Each structure stands twice: as C-alpha cells, then as structure tokens.
Amino acid sequence: MSLPVTTQSIKPYTGEKARLVRAYDYLILVLALFLFIGSFHLHFALTVGDWDFWVDWKDRQWWPLVTPLMGITFPAAVQAVLWDKFRLPLGATLCVTALLIGTWITRIFAYHYWNFFPVNMVLPATMLPGALVLDAMLMLSNSLTITAIAGGSAFALLFYPSNWPIFALFHQPVEYANAQLTLADLFGFQYIRTGMPEYLRIIERGTLRTYGQYAAPLAAFCSALLCTLMYALWWYIGKWFATTRYLSKI
Amino acid sequence: MKIKITQWVYTLGLIILGFGGPVQTALAHGEKALEPFIRMRTIQWYDVAWSKQQFKVNEEVAVSGRFHVAEDWPVSVPKPEAAFLNVSTPGPVLIRTERWLNGKPWVNSVALQPGGDYEFKIVLKGRLPGRYHIHPFFNLKDAGQVMGPGAWLDISGNAGDFSNGVKTLNGEIVDMESVGLLNGIGWHLFWGALATGWLLWWVRRPLFISRYRMLQAGMEEVLITPTDRLIAKAVLVAVPVIVLAVNAVAVNRYPNAIPLQASLDRILPLPALVNAGQVDAEAIKAEYSVAKRAMVFTVRIDNRSDKPVRIGEFNTANVGFINPELPAVSSQAPATAAVLKLDDDTPVRPGETRTVTVTAQDASWEAEKLDGLINDADSRVGGLLFLYASEGGERYISSVSAAVIPKF
Ligand SMILES: [Cu+2]
C-alpha cells in the first residue's frame, strides 16, 4: 500500500525502487526486533530481575514500583528515534513486544525445560497496555512533555491492574505449616531454588505501607512520578544516540 | 540517506548492547566453595540421615538430622540473623512438602542463635526421575551456602505421573503444576494480539526511508492520517477501560486474595545438646602437618559425669574421624573411614581432668580443601568432638575450636 500524496513535491517511490526501499524496511525491522529482544530483555533481567522471574516476588510494593520504572526506559529511547525521524508511533509497543518474546523464550527454555520450574511459577508480567497508551499518547500529543507526564504516569498506573487478572489467583490463601500462605509463597517453598533462599525476597518492605491495604496504588503512584522523569531522561538518551551529527564527517 | 539510517540503527544497537553483562548463573553444588573456616565453624551438622534413598515419583522421602550453631562463629561472617534450610537439588527435581525445625513447621527464613542446638526434618517428594547427589544445606544471609552431608538419591518412575494438588482456604483443590498457566497465557495472547494489530497497522506502509523523506519535506499530515488519529484515540480510551474492567473482574473473582507473606520465623534452640556441661572438652592447641595431612589437637577433657568417657569421633565440615576402638559409633551414615588416633585412649574417669593428644590424619583435609585454612585470614579450626560413656553409651558432644599452627 502506498501513501496518498497530496500537495508537496515528493512522490512515492515506484517500481524497483519501491521494492528495494520496502526490503530495506523489513531488514531494519527484523534487525531491530532481534536487537530489542536481546538487549531490552537483558536490561530488564538485570534490573527488574527476580521481581519478574518469580511469582513469589510479585508483591504490592516493589514489583509495581520497579517494573514500570525499568520498563519505560527502552520504549522512551526508541520512541524518540522513531517518532522524531519517521513519525512512527510504535516505539513502546515494539520494545515491549520484543521484551515479551525474549522473556517467554527464556521462561520456557531456560526456566522450564532446562531448570524444571513449572511455567506458571515464572509467568512474566505484561506492560503492553501501558506501551499502547504510551504510543497513542505520543502520536496524538506530538509532545515530549505531555507524553512524559500523562503517558509515563499511565504506563506506571496501568501496570498493576493489567497484571492482576494474571496473578490474582496466585494470591489465594492456603493453610500450610500452621500458617496462612499465598499459592505464590507456596511455589517458593515447594519448588526448590538453591540459589534463591526466601530471605532474599525484597517484598512488602518499606515505608509505603502507611495506608495499610492501599500499598499497591501508592506504589503505582510513586512509580508514575518516577516514570515521568525516567521517560524524559531516556527520551534524551535515545535522541542523543540517534543524532547524525557525528556522521556528517564520514 | 541510507548510510545515515543504518548508522542510527548501529549506534542505537551499540548503546543497547552496552547494557550487556553476565547473566545470572545457576548455583552449582558448591560444597567446597566456601572458605574452610566458614564450613567448619558455622553450622555443624551431625546425625543426618535419609529415610530412604530409592523411591518413585510422587513418593515422599525425609531427611532429618541435627546441627549445632558454633559458639566460635567467625567474626568475618555475618551473624545468622536470616538463614534458610535448603536442599541442593539441580532444580526442583524434588519438591519440598514439609520442613520442621525443633518440631515446628516453618516455611520462611529463620534467625539462628550461635551456640544453639537444632533438630530438623525436610520432607521431599519425587518429581523427576533420575539419580541425584543431594545435600541439606543452609543459605546464610551474606555468607553463603554451608553444606550438610550428601547422599545419592534414586528416583524412578514417570515424570508425567507427578501431581501436586493443594487445597486453598476456599476448599478448592488446585494443581500447582498448572494452576493459572492457561489464564496467564490467555492474557498475554490477548494483549499480544492488540499490540500486533497496532504494529501491523503501521508496518504495512512504507517505513523508514519513505517516511524520513516525507517528514523532511514537511509532509507530516500525510504520515499521520485522520484514520490513524481516530484509532489512536480509540486505543487511548479503550485500553485503560479494558484494563480497569478486567482488573475489577479479577478483584471480584478473588475477594480473599492476600499479599505475599514475608515473615521471619523465630524458633528457639533446643535445650543444650552440645557443650551441655557434664563432660567438657576444650581444644587448647591445634597443629596441622602439611606433609602428613594430619591435624593434631591438644584437648583437655573434664569429666563431671558419673561414668568414664572416651573420645569416639571428631567431625568437621562433614568429614568424620572415628576412633577405631569404638567402631559402633558414628554421627554420620554411611560412616567415613578416616581414623582418629589418641595418645591415651583409656577412659577418662568421673571427676578426672586429662589432656589428650588427638590426631585426625586423612587425605580428606586436602580433598575437601580444608587445608587451605592455614592460608586464610581466619585460621581457626572447629568441629564437633563426640565422647561416649563406656557404660550406658551416653553421648556427650563438644563444639571445639582452636587456632591452627602449620607444620611444614
Ligand atoms: Cu554432593
């Protein structure tokens, strides 16, 4: 499909040229996809790490704080490039999709087939709803400020509610060892992890518990604030690295 | 033009790859990984036994035993304020169904007391057939893994037969192997489909070179059409609405959901079993002969019980040295072959205080990498000394430790 050309002087490529340009598009796309599958996934594993790996790390305080904050980084940088240079509003969705492809491959092959963990114990969280909103927000506003504030906040605020349908059932209480546990805690106890003793879990700790039961919304709002700053920071990182200033000399 | 775009991709790639680093590697067996003084002077295991070593998938097996937390806990090792009794499996080839400490069930981490005596039991259930070397061990916070004695387990049967049903407080029985899996995959597919739709909406058009040219030419309104805007507005409204709606459904469906449970268990030590007072043993001096691979202790024994006692065993880091004159005793099963020699093996009479030279000579010092002690910053040796009453067979245990002087 070609774009309708209205007023300006540039005409769309036709014939052989159009085919070449299209082939180039696909080349870049496939390259970018693999690049993001590898790099964003690695970045995520090194920063969010255990909070995303294990069902018994997905708490109300740290998980909804850390995950969107680290998850908004690459989307912001890639959006900066794709929107600024090409008016393509798909940076965030592309990044998060690539992340999830990489994550699912690791969970199934490394965690399940290689290390024998049941897949439901290592289900990844999703950030796709937030990414879609982020892309749509950038496209409609065409503004870094609005996307950072409204989009960044939405990215953080949507995280917990979009994942609760996946993880709520793991929070059903079980009576075990004369105590009340969640199914998630029970996974951590039953399915032996030699390098991951229980005390390493960074969960349900901190000063956000002032409002008792409302720990998750508070963590989400806190994350929203930080995501706004993180978005702007990574937007500039993306922009800075996409500059052609250094290339003109070549 | 082409060069510029390629360069953007390359430079972007370089920065992203810059985040590369070592991916977390699974911890291996690691029996000998820790410095010898940590293995000898923190958790001192004894009487560890398996209920059976050959069993089928779905069958349960128990490992039980005792450990003493050394009084002479190394100063460079953080105190055991959070410790986790674990099992060294290659992944969950067994699942842990129960764990007991001093007769109390526990699932979290525990604070241990130096000088304390504990009794443990772990019940495991076969999940994947195979032959595995398994140890009970302690994860000590900020210190590492202190291994207990290992044993070979043979699990036979079919992996597919494994089942792990758990009853929730609502009375529903769930299968831990699959609960929530399809639901989770379903949600990922749902959002994945929406994301793919959005991506395809854009990707089906000429992308990079064409759009870059048109943007440079100021043809912005051609790149983002009114239909695009309409769809983006729909996304902006529909996605949050769907998220909030399905979240509300999940909240209603699981009204009893509770937060993850994160408590530290406080389980008090047993009445003293080691250094219990009736028979005292104290290491005054220890010399390690590098050539002979022999640790020579000078031990003062103070027998305040009413029966004569003899030294039966010295055990450290799961290496047992047995006095062959008392062959029936060993704190380990199967008994290790190393020999403990005494310069005076006549029973210590009630009320008598005697200084004995005890020699623990064996290649194990080297094989288990315990001889590295003499080069460590903390070169104190420690272990459990077992004494037995000649009549009645009562056992007295002392946790001894002394600085080691190497003899080359
Ligand atoms: Cu072993």
XYZ file of C-alpha atoms and ligand atoms in Angstrom:
659
model
C 0.000 0.000 0.000
C 1.324 3.420 -0.831
C 0.633 6.704 0.836
C -1.608 9.227 -0.877
C 0.493 12.167 -1.939
C -1.285 15.452 -1.793
C 0.477 18.749 -2.079
C 4.212 18.525 -1.639
C 6.794 17.802 -4.229
C 7.956 14.386 -3.053
C 6.473 11.464 -4.890
C 6.434 7.944 -3.504
C 8.924 5.514 -4.957
C 7.630 3.218 -7.630
C 8.741 0.008 -9.304
C 12.136 -1.448 -8.456
C 12.992 1.444 -6.184
C 9.860 0.917 -4.102
C 10.658 -2.777 -3.741
C 14.193 -2.032 -2.611
C 13.049 0.537 -0.092
C 10.490 -1.912 1.220
C 13.083 -4.667 1.542
C 15.190 -2.220 3.481
C 12.249 -1.549 5.826
C 11.887 -5.226 6.567
C 15.619 -5.657 7.071
C 15.675 -2.844 9.618
C 12.537 -4.125 11.318
C 13.814 -7.666 11.725
C 17.171 -6.360 12.859
C 15.547 -4.032 15.358
C 13.288 -6.778 16.659
C 16.215 -9.111 17.360
C 18.222 -6.261 18.809
C 15.441 -5.363 21.223
C 14.651 -8.988 22.043
C 18.257 -9.391 23.114
C 19.111 -6.067 24.646
C 15.887 -4.929 26.300
C 15.378 -8.409 27.677
C 18.895 -8.412 29.091
C 18.470 -4.933 30.545
C 15.203 -5.993 32.118
C 16.627 -9.228 33.534
C 19.491 -7.316 35.120
C 17.348 -4.564 36.628
C 13.899 -5.950 37.399
C 15.273 -9.488 37.582
C 13.687 -11.622 40.265
C 10.580 -9.450 40.550
C 9.689 -10.525 37.059
C 11.097 -14.057 37.238
C 9.216 -15.469 40.209
C 5.582 -15.481 41.172
C 6.513 -15.158 44.864
C 8.353 -11.867 44.229
C 5.380 -10.076 42.703
C 4.366 -8.072 45.752
C 2.378 -4.885 46.202
C 5.264 -2.535 46.846
C 8.415 -3.236 44.904
C 7.089 -5.071 41.882
C 4.705 -2.297 40.694
C 7.367 0.296 41.522
C 10.407 -1.214 39.865
C 8.903 -2.921 36.816
C 7.348 0.111 35.037
C 10.291 2.286 36.032
C 12.777 -0.042 34.350
C 10.298 -0.961 31.631
C 9.793 2.571 30.347
C 13.464 3.098 29.537
C 13.862 1.484 26.125
C 10.360 2.465 24.946
C 11.179 6.122 25.619
C 14.506 5.984 23.788
C 13.124 4.128 20.785
C 10.064 6.355 20.611
C 12.351 9.359 20.496
C 14.029 7.992 17.383
C 11.060 6.525 15.576
C 8.777 9.480 16.217
C 11.282 12.216 15.680
C 12.759 10.904 12.481
C 9.931 8.905 10.958
C 6.694 9.855 12.718
C 6.221 6.193 13.569
C 4.280 5.900 16.856
C 5.212 2.317 17.665
C 8.441 2.524 19.653
C 6.978 1.498 23.003
C 4.815 -1.312 21.659
C 7.691 -2.650 19.577
C 10.075 -2.649 22.548
C 7.671 -4.282 24.971
C 6.638 -6.889 22.400
C 10.296 -7.712 21.785
C 10.858 -7.895 25.540
C 7.982 -10.312 25.971
C 9.141 -12.524 23.103
C 12.580 -12.742 24.702
C 11.104 -13.286 28.141
C 8.790 -16.080 27.045
C 11.619 -17.851 25.228
C 13.785 -17.736 28.369
C 10.993 -18.763 30.713
C 10.097 -21.776 28.631
C 13.540 -22.956 27.628
C 15.836 -21.824 30.444
C 13.443 -21.993 33.377
C 11.095 -24.783 32.370
C 12.982 -27.202 30.145
C 16.444 -26.626 31.495
C 15.768 -25.967 35.173
C 12.449 -27.793 35.535
C 10.344 -24.977 37.001
C 6.663 -25.096 36.124
C 5.904 -22.269 33.694
C 3.133 -20.882 35.906
C 5.737 -20.204 38.621
C 7.732 -17.999 36.232
C 4.978 -16.236 34.270
C 6.156 -12.831 33.062
C 4.185 -9.657 33.727
C 2.829 -7.662 30.801
C 3.438 -3.979 30.077
C 1.726 -3.990 26.698
C -1.367 -1.978 27.720
C 0.884 0.774 29.043
C 3.005 0.653 25.898
C -0.035 1.015 23.616
C -1.224 4.007 25.603
C 2.269 5.499 25.504
C 2.422 5.201 21.710
C -1.065 6.605 21.199
C -0.332 9.445 23.600
C 2.851 10.429 21.791
C 1.124 10.302 18.422
C -1.818 12.433 19.463
C 0.085 14.965 21.520
C 3.304 15.133 19.485
C 4.817 16.463 22.695
C 7.569 15.135 24.918
C 6.181 16.922 27.963
C 2.656 15.574 27.641
C 3.839 12.068 26.800
C 6.274 12.059 29.701
C 3.709 13.253 32.218
C 0.470 11.681 31.028
C 1.924 8.724 29.140
C 4.613 7.943 31.708
C 2.056 8.027 34.505
C -0.378 5.853 32.573
C 2.416 3.367 31.895
C 3.021 3.016 35.640
C -0.599 3.199 36.783
C -1.837 0.605 34.292
C 0.809 -1.913 35.277
C -0.733 -3.416 38.408
C -4.357 -3.571 37.192
C -3.365 -5.100 33.866
C -1.422 -7.822 35.635
C -3.850 -8.563 38.441
C -6.025 -10.758 36.161
C -2.912 -12.910 35.566
C -1.636 -13.043 39.133
C -4.654 -12.631 41.440
C -5.280 -16.354 41.592
C -1.762 -16.898 42.942
C -2.736 -14.768 45.924
C -5.404 -17.161 47.135
C -4.700 -18.117 50.729
C -3.640 -21.642 51.671
C -3.242 -23.140 55.109
C 0.245 -24.558 55.264
C 2.655 -25.333 58.074
C 0.221 -23.833 60.605
C 0.264 -20.532 58.769
C -1.574 -18.665 56.053
C 0.360 -18.502 52.822
C -0.475 -17.465 49.295
C -0.192 -20.008 46.499
C 2.681 -17.856 45.259
C 4.554 -18.232 48.559
C 3.924 -21.948 48.396
C 5.559 -22.130 44.963
C 8.628 -20.555 46.505
C 8.667 -23.091 49.315
C 7.894 -26.235 47.338
C 9.847 -25.766 44.121
C 13.412 -25.783 45.360
C 15.687 -22.932 44.306
C 19.140 -23.476 45.735
C 20.425 -20.014 44.963
C 17.284 -18.160 45.949
C 16.594 -18.549 49.663
C 13.433 -16.941 50.952
C 15.226 -14.153 52.810
C 16.496 -12.730 49.528
C 12.995 -11.731 48.508
C 12.681 -7.956 48.580
C 8.948 -7.781 49.069
C 6.468 -5.924 51.232
C 9.185 -3.800 52.738
C 9.416 -0.086 53.058
C 7.556 2.970 54.152
C 4.732 2.887 51.615
C 2.532 0.904 53.972
C 1.188 3.929 55.776
C -2.215 3.456 54.214
C -2.410 -0.222 55.029
C -4.309 -2.066 52.368
C -3.558 0.547 49.730
C 0.069 -0.377 49.278
C -0.260 -1.248 45.582
C -1.940 2.006 44.439
C 0.582 4.003 46.450
C 3.474 2.155 44.881
C 1.895 2.730 41.470
C 1.574 6.495 42.044
C 5.117 6.654 43.284
C 6.198 4.765 40.182
C 4.131 7.126 37.989
C 6.030 10.104 39.307
C 9.388 8.445 38.730
C 8.339 7.121 35.305
C 7.674 10.686 34.177
C 11.269 11.600 34.911
C 12.620 8.331 33.593
C 10.731 8.801 30.341
C 12.197 12.226 29.728
C 15.688 11.022 30.622
C 15.566 8.096 28.230
C 13.935 10.162 25.511
C 17.039 12.337 25.522
C 19.314 9.312 25.658
C 17.547 7.942 22.586
C 17.712 11.278 20.821
C 21.339 11.789 21.644
C 22.354 8.427 20.278
C 20.287 8.833 17.152
C 21.973 12.032 16.187
C 23.640 12.254 12.795
C 25.971 14.995 13.925
C 28.989 12.715 14.168
C 28.274 11.021 10.901
C 28.418 14.010 8.602
C 32.196 13.926 8.752
C 32.418 10.389 7.471
C 20.447 8.852 3.303
C 20.803 5.127 3.518
C 24.052 5.467 5.403
C 22.523 7.782 7.965
C 19.676 5.448 8.792
C 21.965 2.467 9.064
C 24.161 4.469 11.366
C 21.243 5.297 13.613
C 20.447 1.647 13.945
C 24.070 0.776 14.598
C 24.599 3.444 17.200
C 21.333 2.607 18.895
C 22.405 -1.020 18.854
C 25.731 -0.190 20.420
C 24.250 1.710 23.323
C 21.730 -1.021 23.935
C 24.317 -3.756 23.807
C 26.315 -1.724 26.282
C 23.892 -2.969 28.885
C 25.201 -6.460 28.348
C 26.722 -8.206 31.265
C 26.878 -11.520 32.973
C 23.522 -13.233 33.072
C 22.745 -14.773 36.426
C 24.112 -18.269 36.516
C 22.559 -21.073 38.455
C 24.458 -22.022 41.581
C 26.108 -25.377 41.334
C 26.829 -27.895 44.060
C 29.400 -25.782 45.816
C 30.268 -27.996 48.782
C 33.836 -26.785 48.825
C 33.224 -23.278 47.602
C 33.294 -21.539 50.959
C 36.414 -20.892 52.978
C 37.182 -23.796 55.297
C 36.752 -21.776 58.468
C 33.162 -20.991 57.448
C 32.394 -24.620 56.693
C 33.899 -25.738 59.996
C 32.730 -23.030 62.382
C 29.193 -22.001 61.464
C 26.629 -24.766 61.011
C 27.944 -28.029 62.430
C 25.857 -30.903 61.093
C 25.519 -34.329 62.654
C 23.150 -37.324 62.776
C 21.911 -36.529 59.267
C 20.003 -39.467 57.788
C 17.654 -40.149 54.895
C 14.509 -42.216 55.391
C 15.263 -43.958 52.085
C 17.397 -43.382 49.053
C 15.451 -45.228 46.395
C 11.908 -44.184 45.682
C 9.415 -43.333 42.989
C 7.958 -40.156 41.568
C 5.224 -38.893 43.926
C 6.754 -40.805 46.859
C 7.945 -38.842 49.853
C 11.330 -39.079 51.455
C 12.568 -37.362 54.604
C 15.992 -36.150 55.574
C 16.434 -35.430 59.233
C 19.311 -34.555 61.456
C 20.761 -32.112 63.906
C 23.068 -29.160 63.756
C 24.891 -27.050 66.238
C 25.482 -23.367 65.566
C 29.101 -22.838 66.543
C 29.830 -20.607 69.527
C 33.076 -19.644 67.843
C 31.212 -18.114 64.868
C 33.833 -16.434 62.626
C 33.994 -12.694 63.171
C 34.150 -12.052 59.418
C 30.876 -13.884 58.779
C 27.611 -12.023 59.456
C 25.631 -13.494 62.349
C 22.907 -15.918 61.213
C 20.037 -13.479 61.563
C 18.387 -14.837 58.437
C 19.046 -18.388 57.375
C 17.222 -20.751 55.091
C 17.447 -24.517 55.307
C 17.624 -25.673 51.726
C 18.314 -28.764 49.655
C 20.956 -28.853 46.929
C 18.968 -30.173 44.017
C 19.611 -29.477 40.349
C 16.347 -27.524 40.089
C 13.064 -28.799 41.506
C 13.607 -32.480 40.733
C 12.013 -32.953 44.122
C 9.569 -30.618 45.762
C 9.739 -29.710 49.415
C 6.433 -30.538 51.048
C 7.311 -30.071 54.713
C 10.101 -28.639 56.767
C 10.451 -28.815 60.516
C 12.810 -27.141 62.930
C 12.787 -28.254 66.554
C 9.413 -29.844 65.978
C 7.836 -26.739 64.479
C 6.779 -26.470 60.848
C 8.265 -23.469 59.050
C 8.339 -22.124 55.527
C 10.185 -18.819 55.749
C 13.678 -17.959 56.858
C 14.779 -18.237 60.457
C 17.082 -16.429 62.833
C 19.582 -18.848 64.410
C 21.445 -18.354 67.660
C 25.177 -19.069 67.916
C 25.624 -21.805 70.475
C 22.138 -23.125 69.779
C 21.162 -26.707 69.059
C 18.565 -27.567 66.466
C 16.857 -30.606 65.068
C 15.493 -30.540 61.544
C 13.479 -32.609 59.151
C 12.722 -31.911 55.494
C 10.132 -33.938 53.614
C 10.636 -34.096 49.865
C 8.519 -35.587 47.134
C 9.976 -37.119 43.970
C 9.153 -35.121 40.834
C 11.631 -36.003 38.092
C 13.215 -39.443 37.795
C 16.990 -39.630 37.927
C 19.982 -40.103 40.166
C 20.981 -37.059 42.151
C 23.535 -36.185 44.811
C 21.611 -34.210 47.376
C 22.660 -32.352 50.498
C 20.672 -30.470 53.051
C 22.358 -27.096 53.405
C 21.940 -23.669 54.915
C 21.779 -20.473 52.926
C 23.265 -17.976 55.365
C 22.465 -14.381 54.581
C 25.538 -12.544 53.267
C 27.719 -15.567 53.985
C 26.925 -18.356 51.562
C 25.921 -21.971 51.495
C 27.047 -24.280 54.281
C 26.533 -27.826 53.083
C 25.421 -30.760 55.150
C 26.412 -34.326 54.281
C 25.313 -35.521 50.835
C 23.613 -38.697 49.706
C 22.705 -40.272 46.392
C 19.002 -40.451 45.695
C 17.492 -42.636 43.006
C 14.102 -41.542 41.788
C 12.348 -43.962 39.486
C 9.024 -43.792 37.689
C 7.451 -41.377 35.263
C 7.773 -37.605 35.357
C 4.307 -37.387 33.838
C 2.760 -39.104 36.860
C 3.784 -36.312 39.197
C 0.904 -34.484 40.792
C 0.873 -31.733 43.362
C -2.618 -30.873 44.480
C -3.019 -28.136 47.076
C -6.203 -27.160 48.865
C -6.848 -23.440 49.130
C -8.717 -21.938 52.062
C -11.858 -21.832 49.901
C -11.705 -25.601 49.769
C -10.768 -25.679 46.111
C -8.037 -28.132 45.130
C -5.569 -26.706 42.627
C -2.780 -28.436 40.737
C 0.397 -26.477 41.376
C 1.911 -27.772 38.155
C -0.648 -25.985 36.005
C -2.733 -23.569 38.064
C -3.075 -20.199 36.369
C -0.984 -21.224 33.375
C -3.645 -21.108 30.683
C -5.148 -17.982 32.212
C -1.749 -16.288 32.107
C -1.029 -17.385 28.559
C -4.508 -16.207 27.563
C -3.911 -12.682 28.866
C -0.519 -12.495 27.209
C -2.083 -13.611 23.920
C -4.893 -11.073 24.266
C -2.587 -8.096 24.806
C -0.121 -9.556 22.322
C -2.846 -9.608 19.661
C -3.749 -5.964 20.296
C -0.087 -4.958 20.180
C 0.484 -6.936 16.979
C -2.539 -5.220 15.443
C -1.129 -1.804 16.287
C 2.309 -2.715 14.942
C 0.896 -4.149 11.708
C -1.246 -1.071 11.203
C 1.973 0.907 10.818
C 4.358 -1.653 9.438
C 2.224 -2.394 6.370
C 3.128 1.043 4.958
C 6.471 2.149 3.527
C 8.535 2.901 6.583
C 11.910 4.314 7.203
C 13.322 5.857 4.043
C 9.977 6.965 2.636
C 8.767 8.447 5.881
C 12.060 10.164 6.580
C 11.975 11.829 3.157
C 8.393 12.936 3.566
C 8.968 14.238 7.078
C 11.958 16.250 5.863
C 9.747 17.629 3.104
C 7.210 18.779 5.686
C 4.520 16.299 4.691
C 3.653 15.465 8.282
C -0.091 15.368 7.770
C 0.339 12.618 5.165
C 2.257 10.441 7.587
C -0.413 10.575 10.285
C -3.840 10.348 8.689
C -7.201 11.165 10.295
C -7.901 7.413 10.464
C -4.667 6.958 12.396
C -5.755 9.659 14.796
C -9.119 8.035 15.262
C -7.536 4.675 16.022
C -5.063 6.223 18.448
C -7.921 7.937 20.267
C -9.733 4.611 20.478
C -6.590 2.987 21.902
C -6.158 5.782 24.388
C -9.670 5.273 25.728
C -10.256 1.559 25.210
C -7.028 0.186 26.663
C -7.402 1.810 30.111
C -11.106 0.914 30.143
C -10.366 -2.736 29.357
C -7.570 -2.822 31.950
C -9.777 -1.394 34.677
C -12.681 -3.643 33.737
C -10.726 -6.899 33.732
C -8.970 -5.821 36.904
C -12.350 -5.302 38.565
C -13.426 -8.762 37.421
C -10.262 -10.294 38.892
C -10.715 -8.401 42.156
C -14.270 -9.701 42.440
C -13.335 -13.201 41.489
C -10.642 -13.483 44.181
C -12.018 -11.448 47.070
C -9.890 -13.352 49.596
C -6.585 -12.644 47.890
C -3.888 -11.734 50.403
C -0.475 -10.123 49.978
C 2.649 -12.270 49.786
C 3.636 -13.427 53.244
C 7.004 -12.211 54.357
C 7.842 -13.016 57.927
C 10.994 -14.187 59.621
C 10.465 -17.214 61.833
C 11.731 -17.143 65.378
C 12.377 -20.675 66.538
C 14.248 -21.076 69.800
C 17.099 -23.560 70.158
C 16.584 -26.868 71.947
C 17.873 -27.393 75.468
C 21.629 -27.722 75.020
C 22.795 -30.928 73.355
C 26.289 -29.730 72.546
C 28.521 -28.253 75.262
C 25.789 -29.336 77.652
C 28.074 -29.229 80.665
C 28.516 -32.734 82.073
C 31.575 -33.547 80.028
C 33.672 -30.658 78.840
C 36.202 -30.830 76.050
C 38.327 -27.892 75.105
C 40.885 -27.675 72.324
C 43.935 -25.942 73.675
C 46.064 -26.114 70.589
C 45.923 -27.407 67.045
C 48.797 -28.141 64.700
C 48.417 -29.091 61.084
C 51.144 -31.158 59.496
C 51.105 -30.353 55.807
C 53.220 -33.355 54.833
C 51.206 -35.873 56.830
C 47.844 -34.187 56.232
C 47.159 -34.539 59.917
C 45.502 -32.192 62.378
C 46.873 -32.724 65.867
C 44.746 -31.355 68.679
C 45.651 -30.980 72.277
C 42.337 -31.436 74.053
C 41.578 -31.046 77.722
C 38.733 -33.261 78.872
C 36.935 -32.572 82.109
C 34.610 -35.424 83.026
C 31.999 -34.247 85.521
C 29.576 -37.072 84.766
C 29.386 -40.201 86.914
C 30.678 -42.573 84.230
C 34.020 -42.951 82.470
C 34.061 -41.493 78.956
C 36.113 -41.991 75.789
C 36.549 -39.904 72.664
C 34.717 -41.552 69.773
C 34.724 -39.112 66.898
C 35.797 -35.739 65.596
C 33.584 -34.337 62.865
C 34.049 -31.182 60.856
C 32.626 -29.995 57.531
C 31.045 -33.442 57.072
C 34.340 -35.287 57.418
C 34.224 -37.758 60.291
C 37.293 -39.141 62.035
C 36.369 -42.223 64.032
C 38.204 -43.822 66.927
C 38.500 -47.436 65.680
C 38.415 -48.691 69.265
C 34.752 -47.614 69.397
C 33.675 -48.833 65.974
C 29.963 -48.870 66.614
C 29.644 -45.116 66.868
C 29.403 -42.527 64.162
C 27.394 -39.386 63.806
C 27.253 -39.955 60.075
C 25.685 -42.530 57.860
C 27.395 -44.009 55.986
C 30.348 -43.824 58.348
C 33.503 -42.309 56.913
C 36.691 -44.292 57.013
C 39.041 -41.669 58.421
C 40.727 -42.660 61.640
C 41.080 -40.698 64.843
C 44.171 -41.612 66.898
C 44.561 -40.849 70.580
C 47.769 -40.906 72.573
C 45.842 -42.166 75.590
C 42.606 -43.977 74.901
C 41.936 -45.220 78.409
C 38.560 -43.974 79.649
C 38.567 -40.635 81.439
C 37.253 -41.394 84.920
C 34.474 -39.428 86.566
C 35.921 -36.291 88.111
C 39.156 -36.592 86.155
C 40.615 -33.810 84.019
C 43.001 -35.059 81.370
C 44.863 -33.537 78.473
C 44.884 -35.800 75.417
C 46.589 -35.516 72.048
C 44.170 -36.364 69.290
C 45.339 -36.900 65.719
C 42.968 -36.653 62.792
C 45.007 -37.792 59.814
C 43.471 -38.240 56.405
C 43.711 -37.130 52.797
C 40.258 -35.567 53.291
C 41.912 -32.450 54.682
C 43.262 -31.917 51.223
C 40.495 -33.499 49.155
C 37.817 -31.433 50.872
C 40.007 -28.342 50.582
C 40.016 -27.853 54.332
C 43.807 -27.495 54.485
C 43.501 -24.072 52.866
C 42.746 -22.977 56.400
C 46.381 -22.283 57.170
C 46.446 -19.612 54.480
C 43.185 -17.961 55.471
C 42.717 -14.689 57.279
C 40.885 -16.666 59.949
C 42.820 -19.866 60.515
C 40.884 -21.358 63.381
C 39.712 -24.932 63.059
C 36.437 -26.052 64.578
C 34.281 -29.121 64.785
C 32.320 -31.436 66.991
C 34.033 -33.844 69.347
C 31.901 -36.816 70.371
C 32.574 -38.580 73.667
C 30.836 -41.728 74.834
C 30.289 -43.173 78.249
C 31.944 -46.565 78.372
C 28.899 -47.969 80.110
C 25.417 -46.987 79.020
C 26.672 -45.455 75.797
C 25.506 -41.916 76.522
C 26.897 -39.409 74.100
C 28.441 -36.067 75.031
C 29.196 -33.590 72.310
C 31.557 -30.642 72.440
C 31.995 -27.957 69.856
C 35.729 -27.310 69.901
C 37.854 -24.774 68.126
C 41.452 -23.635 68.153
C 43.901 -21.609 66.128
C 45.915 -23.772 63.749
C 49.686 -23.693 63.568
C 51.023 -25.161 60.336
C 53.979 -27.584 60.403
C 55.710 -27.865 57.070
Cu 27.107 -33.645 46.563
